[in-house]
Short mmCIF file of N, CA and C in Angstrom, two decimals:
data_model
loop_
_atom_site.label_atom_id
_atom_site.label_comp_id
_atom_site.label_asym_id
_atom_site.label_seq_id
_atom_site.Cartn_x
_atom_site.Cartn_y
_atom_site.Cartn_z
N UNK A 250 13.03 9.56 13.60
CA UNK A 250 11.98 8.74 14.19
C UNK A 250 10.70 8.90 13.37
N UNK A 251 10.04 7.81 13.19
CA UNK A 251 8.80 7.80 12.41
C UNK A 251 7.61 7.49 13.28
N UNK A 252 6.46 7.94 12.83
CA UNK A 252 5.22 7.58 13.52
C UNK A 252 4.36 6.75 12.57
N UNK A 253 3.39 6.09 13.14
CA UNK A 253 2.48 5.30 12.31
C UNK A 253 1.68 6.21 11.37
N UNK A 254 1.56 7.47 11.71
CA UNK A 254 0.84 8.42 10.85
C UNK A 254 1.50 8.50 9.47
N UNK A 255 2.82 8.50 9.44
CA UNK A 255 3.53 8.55 8.16
C UNK A 255 3.29 7.28 7.35
N UNK A 256 3.25 6.15 8.02
CA UNK A 256 2.97 4.88 7.35
C UNK A 256 1.53 4.90 6.80
N UNK A 257 0.60 5.39 7.60
CA UNK A 257 -0.80 5.47 7.15
C UNK A 257 -0.93 6.39 5.93
N UNK A 258 -0.17 7.48 5.90
CA UNK A 258 -0.20 8.38 4.75
C UNK A 258 0.28 7.66 3.48
N UNK A 259 1.36 6.89 3.62
CA UNK A 259 1.87 6.16 2.46
C UNK A 259 0.89 5.09 2.00
N UNK A 260 0.28 4.40 2.95
CA UNK A 260 -0.72 3.39 2.58
C UNK A 260 -1.91 4.04 1.87
N UNK A 261 -2.30 5.21 2.33
CA UNK A 261 -3.40 5.94 1.68
C UNK A 261 -3.05 6.28 0.23
N UNK A 262 -1.83 6.73 0.03
CA UNK A 262 -1.37 7.05 -1.32
C UNK A 262 -1.40 5.81 -2.21
N UNK A 263 -0.93 4.69 -1.67
CA UNK A 263 -0.95 3.44 -2.44
C UNK A 263 -2.37 3.02 -2.79
N UNK A 264 -3.27 3.15 -1.85
CA UNK A 264 -4.67 2.78 -2.10
C UNK A 264 -5.26 3.67 -3.21
N UNK A 265 -4.98 4.96 -3.16
CA UNK A 265 -5.48 5.87 -4.19
C UNK A 265 -4.88 5.56 -5.56
N UNK A 266 -3.57 5.27 -5.59
CA UNK A 266 -2.92 4.93 -6.86
C UNK A 266 -3.49 3.64 -7.44
N UNK A 267 -3.69 2.65 -6.59
CA UNK A 267 -4.26 1.39 -7.06
C UNK A 267 -5.69 1.60 -7.57
N UNK A 268 -6.44 2.47 -6.91
CA UNK A 268 -7.80 2.76 -7.36
C UNK A 268 -7.79 3.41 -8.74
N UNK A 269 -6.85 4.30 -8.94
CA UNK A 269 -6.72 4.96 -10.24
C UNK A 269 -6.35 3.95 -11.33
N UNK A 270 -5.43 3.05 -11.00
CA UNK A 270 -5.04 2.01 -11.95
C UNK A 270 -6.22 1.09 -12.24
N UNK A 271 -6.95 0.72 -11.21
CA UNK A 271 -8.12 -0.15 -11.39
C UNK A 271 -9.11 0.45 -12.38
N UNK A 272 -9.32 1.76 -12.30
CA UNK A 272 -10.27 2.42 -13.19
C UNK A 272 -9.81 2.40 -14.64
N UNK A 273 -8.52 2.23 -14.87
CA UNK A 273 -7.99 2.18 -16.23
C UNK A 273 -8.10 0.77 -16.84
N UNK A 274 -8.34 -0.21 -16.01
CA UNK A 274 -8.40 -1.61 -16.46
C UNK A 274 -9.68 -1.87 -17.24
N UNK A 275 -9.55 -2.63 -18.31
CA UNK A 275 -10.73 -3.04 -19.06
C UNK A 275 -11.06 -4.51 -18.81
N UNK A 276 -10.07 -5.28 -18.43
CA UNK A 276 -10.28 -6.70 -18.17
C UNK A 276 -10.87 -6.89 -16.77
N UNK A 277 -11.97 -7.61 -16.69
CA UNK A 277 -12.67 -7.80 -15.41
C UNK A 277 -11.82 -8.56 -14.39
N UNK A 278 -11.03 -9.51 -14.85
CA UNK A 278 -10.19 -10.28 -13.93
C UNK A 278 -9.10 -9.40 -13.34
N UNK A 279 -8.48 -8.56 -14.17
CA UNK A 279 -7.45 -7.63 -13.67
C UNK A 279 -8.06 -6.65 -12.68
N UNK A 280 -9.23 -6.13 -13.00
CA UNK A 280 -9.91 -5.19 -12.08
C UNK A 280 -10.20 -5.86 -10.75
N UNK A 281 -10.66 -7.10 -10.79
CA UNK A 281 -10.98 -7.83 -9.56
C UNK A 281 -9.73 -8.08 -8.74
N UNK A 282 -8.63 -8.43 -9.40
CA UNK A 282 -7.38 -8.69 -8.68
C UNK A 282 -6.89 -7.43 -7.98
N UNK A 283 -6.92 -6.31 -8.68
CA UNK A 283 -6.49 -5.05 -8.07
C UNK A 283 -7.46 -4.64 -6.98
N UNK A 284 -8.73 -4.85 -7.18
CA UNK A 284 -9.72 -4.51 -6.16
C UNK A 284 -9.48 -5.31 -4.88
N UNK A 285 -9.12 -6.58 -5.02
CA UNK A 285 -8.80 -7.40 -3.84
C UNK A 285 -7.60 -6.83 -3.09
N UNK A 286 -6.61 -6.35 -3.82
CA UNK A 286 -5.43 -5.74 -3.19
C UNK A 286 -5.83 -4.46 -2.45
N UNK A 287 -6.68 -3.67 -3.07
CA UNK A 287 -7.16 -2.43 -2.44
C UNK A 287 -7.90 -2.75 -1.15
N UNK A 288 -8.77 -3.74 -1.20
CA UNK A 288 -9.53 -4.10 0.00
C UNK A 288 -8.61 -4.59 1.12
N UNK A 289 -7.60 -5.38 0.78
CA UNK A 289 -6.67 -5.88 1.79
C UNK A 289 -5.88 -4.73 2.41
N UNK A 290 -5.40 -3.81 1.58
CA UNK A 290 -4.66 -2.66 2.11
C UNK A 290 -5.55 -1.77 2.98
N UNK A 291 -6.78 -1.57 2.55
CA UNK A 291 -7.72 -0.75 3.31
C UNK A 291 -8.01 -1.38 4.67
N UNK A 292 -8.17 -2.68 4.70
CA UNK A 292 -8.42 -3.39 5.96
C UNK A 292 -7.23 -3.22 6.91
N UNK A 293 -6.02 -3.36 6.38
CA UNK A 293 -4.83 -3.18 7.23
C UNK A 293 -4.69 -1.72 7.66
N UNK A 294 -5.01 -0.78 6.77
CA UNK A 294 -4.95 0.63 7.13
C UNK A 294 -5.85 0.89 8.34
N UNK A 295 -7.05 0.34 8.30
CA UNK A 295 -7.99 0.54 9.41
C UNK A 295 -7.47 -0.08 10.70
N UNK A 296 -6.89 -1.28 10.60
CA UNK A 296 -6.36 -1.94 11.80
C UNK A 296 -5.24 -1.11 12.42
N UNK A 297 -4.33 -0.64 11.58
CA UNK A 297 -3.21 0.18 12.08
C UNK A 297 -3.75 1.47 12.67
N UNK A 298 -4.71 2.08 12.00
CA UNK A 298 -5.29 3.34 12.48
C UNK A 298 -5.99 3.14 13.82
N UNK A 299 -6.67 2.03 13.99
CA UNK A 299 -7.38 1.76 15.24
C UNK A 299 -6.46 1.66 16.44
N UNK A 300 -5.26 1.13 16.24
CA UNK A 300 -4.35 0.93 17.39
C UNK A 300 -3.11 1.81 17.32
N UNK A 301 -3.15 2.78 16.43
CA UNK A 301 -1.93 3.56 16.21
C UNK A 301 -1.40 4.20 17.48
N UNK A 302 -0.12 4.23 17.52
CA UNK A 302 0.59 4.90 18.61
C UNK A 302 1.27 6.11 17.99
N UNK A 303 1.06 7.26 18.55
CA UNK A 303 1.60 8.47 17.93
C UNK A 303 3.07 8.72 18.29
N UNK A 304 3.60 7.97 19.22
CA UNK A 304 5.00 8.19 19.57
C UNK A 304 5.91 7.66 18.46
N UNK A 305 7.02 8.35 18.21
CA UNK A 305 7.94 7.95 17.15
C UNK A 305 8.55 6.57 17.42
N UNK A 306 8.83 5.85 16.35
CA UNK A 306 9.41 4.52 16.46
C UNK A 306 10.49 4.35 15.40
N UNK A 307 11.65 3.87 15.82
CA UNK A 307 12.74 3.61 14.88
C UNK A 307 12.46 2.41 13.98
N UNK A 308 11.70 1.44 14.48
CA UNK A 308 11.51 0.20 13.73
C UNK A 308 10.56 0.34 12.54
N UNK A 309 10.06 1.53 12.28
CA UNK A 309 9.18 1.75 11.13
C UNK A 309 9.93 2.30 9.91
N UNK A 310 11.21 2.60 10.06
CA UNK A 310 11.98 3.22 8.98
C UNK A 310 12.05 2.34 7.74
N UNK A 311 12.30 1.05 7.92
CA UNK A 311 12.38 0.14 6.77
C UNK A 311 11.04 0.06 6.05
N UNK A 312 9.97 0.00 6.82
CA UNK A 312 8.63 -0.07 6.22
C UNK A 312 8.35 1.18 5.41
N UNK A 313 8.72 2.33 5.95
CA UNK A 313 8.47 3.59 5.24
C UNK A 313 9.26 3.62 3.93
N UNK A 314 10.53 3.25 3.99
CA UNK A 314 11.36 3.27 2.78
C UNK A 314 10.81 2.32 1.72
N UNK A 315 10.39 1.15 2.14
CA UNK A 315 9.84 0.17 1.20
C UNK A 315 8.54 0.67 0.58
N UNK A 316 7.67 1.23 1.40
CA UNK A 316 6.40 1.75 0.89
C UNK A 316 6.61 2.93 -0.06
N UNK A 317 7.60 3.77 0.24
CA UNK A 317 7.90 4.89 -0.65
C UNK A 317 8.37 4.37 -2.01
N UNK A 318 9.21 3.33 -2.01
CA UNK A 318 9.66 2.73 -3.26
C UNK A 318 8.52 2.15 -4.06
N UNK A 319 7.62 1.46 -3.39
CA UNK A 319 6.46 0.88 -4.07
C UNK A 319 5.57 1.98 -4.64
N UNK A 320 5.40 3.06 -3.89
CA UNK A 320 4.59 4.18 -4.36
C UNK A 320 5.18 4.75 -5.65
N UNK A 321 6.49 4.94 -5.68
CA UNK A 321 7.13 5.47 -6.88
C UNK A 321 6.97 4.53 -8.07
N UNK A 322 7.14 3.23 -7.83
CA UNK A 322 6.97 2.24 -8.90
C UNK A 322 5.55 2.26 -9.45
N UNK A 323 4.56 2.35 -8.57
CA UNK A 323 3.17 2.37 -9.03
C UNK A 323 2.85 3.64 -9.81
N UNK A 324 3.43 4.76 -9.40
CA UNK A 324 3.20 6.01 -10.14
C UNK A 324 3.74 5.89 -11.56
N UNK A 325 4.92 5.27 -11.71
CA UNK A 325 5.49 5.06 -13.05
C UNK A 325 4.61 4.11 -13.86
N UNK A 326 4.18 3.03 -13.22
CA UNK A 326 3.37 2.02 -13.91
C UNK A 326 2.01 2.59 -14.30
N UNK A 327 1.48 3.49 -13.47
CA UNK A 327 0.16 4.08 -13.74
C UNK A 327 0.19 4.89 -15.05
N UNK A 328 1.33 5.49 -15.35
CA UNK A 328 1.44 6.32 -16.55
C UNK A 328 1.42 5.49 -17.83
N UNK A 329 2.06 4.33 -17.80
CA UNK A 329 2.13 3.53 -19.03
C UNK A 329 1.23 2.31 -18.98
N UNK A 330 0.98 1.79 -17.81
CA UNK A 330 0.08 0.65 -17.57
C UNK A 330 0.27 -0.48 -18.58
N UNK A 331 1.49 -1.02 -18.61
CA UNK A 331 1.80 -2.12 -19.51
C UNK A 331 1.76 -3.47 -18.82
N UNK A 332 2.00 -3.50 -17.53
CA UNK A 332 2.18 -4.78 -16.86
C UNK A 332 1.31 -4.86 -15.60
N UNK A 333 0.14 -5.45 -15.74
CA UNK A 333 -0.78 -5.57 -14.61
C UNK A 333 -0.19 -6.48 -13.53
N UNK A 334 0.53 -7.52 -13.94
CA UNK A 334 1.14 -8.44 -12.98
C UNK A 334 2.11 -7.69 -12.07
N UNK A 335 2.84 -6.73 -12.62
CA UNK A 335 3.77 -5.94 -11.81
C UNK A 335 3.01 -5.11 -10.78
N UNK A 336 1.90 -4.54 -11.18
CA UNK A 336 1.07 -3.75 -10.26
C UNK A 336 0.56 -4.63 -9.13
N UNK A 337 0.06 -5.80 -9.47
CA UNK A 337 -0.46 -6.72 -8.46
C UNK A 337 0.65 -7.19 -7.53
N UNK A 338 1.84 -7.44 -8.09
CA UNK A 338 2.98 -7.85 -7.27
C UNK A 338 3.38 -6.73 -6.29
N UNK A 339 3.44 -5.51 -6.78
CA UNK A 339 3.79 -4.38 -5.91
C UNK A 339 2.75 -4.20 -4.81
N UNK A 340 1.49 -4.37 -5.15
CA UNK A 340 0.43 -4.26 -4.14
C UNK A 340 0.58 -5.35 -3.09
N UNK A 341 0.93 -6.55 -3.52
CA UNK A 341 1.14 -7.65 -2.57
C UNK A 341 2.31 -7.35 -1.64
N UNK A 342 3.36 -6.73 -2.17
CA UNK A 342 4.48 -6.32 -1.32
C UNK A 342 4.02 -5.30 -0.29
N UNK A 343 3.20 -4.35 -0.71
CA UNK A 343 2.69 -3.34 0.21
C UNK A 343 1.84 -3.97 1.30
N UNK A 344 1.05 -4.97 0.94
CA UNK A 344 0.23 -5.67 1.93
C UNK A 344 1.12 -6.35 2.96
N UNK A 345 2.18 -7.00 2.50
CA UNK A 345 3.10 -7.68 3.42
C UNK A 345 3.76 -6.69 4.37
N UNK A 346 4.13 -5.53 3.86
CA UNK A 346 4.74 -4.50 4.71
C UNK A 346 3.72 -3.97 5.70
N UNK A 347 2.51 -3.74 5.26
CA UNK A 347 1.46 -3.25 6.16
C UNK A 347 1.17 -4.26 7.26
N UNK A 348 1.20 -5.54 6.92
CA UNK A 348 1.00 -6.58 7.94
C UNK A 348 2.13 -6.55 8.97
N UNK A 349 3.35 -6.33 8.49
CA UNK A 349 4.50 -6.24 9.40
C UNK A 349 4.36 -5.04 10.33
N UNK A 350 3.94 -3.90 9.78
CA UNK A 350 3.74 -2.70 10.59
C UNK A 350 2.66 -2.95 11.63
N UNK A 351 1.57 -3.58 11.22
CA UNK A 351 0.49 -3.88 12.15
C UNK A 351 1.01 -4.71 13.32
N UNK A 352 1.82 -5.71 13.03
CA UNK A 352 2.37 -6.56 14.10
C UNK A 352 3.31 -5.77 15.01
N UNK A 353 4.04 -4.82 14.44
CA UNK A 353 4.95 -4.01 15.25
C UNK A 353 4.20 -3.09 16.21
N UNK A 354 3.09 -2.54 15.75
CA UNK A 354 2.38 -1.57 16.60
C UNK A 354 1.30 -2.21 17.46
N UNK A 355 0.97 -3.45 17.17
CA UNK A 355 -0.09 -4.13 17.94
C UNK A 355 0.39 -4.50 19.32
#
């Protein structure tokens, strides 16, 4: 059984990784795109945190697994930073998952 706390931890990790990647960017458009993803994830993190339920939930398992996969992909991408589009795509996937979690706990 999972709690929203575990999901919030993963979202925090993603936000930190994206922030680190953003700092490595030299192109202003790429930085802005990643910054928009960070702001969207942060907004969802706050919404989930505001209404979080601490009781375990089975329906969060898929979200956790997906977020863990995205976290691993971003960590790999952060090391070589060859494909900004991939980073932005992964962040968009994380936003979609966070929105789904928000709807589940709301």
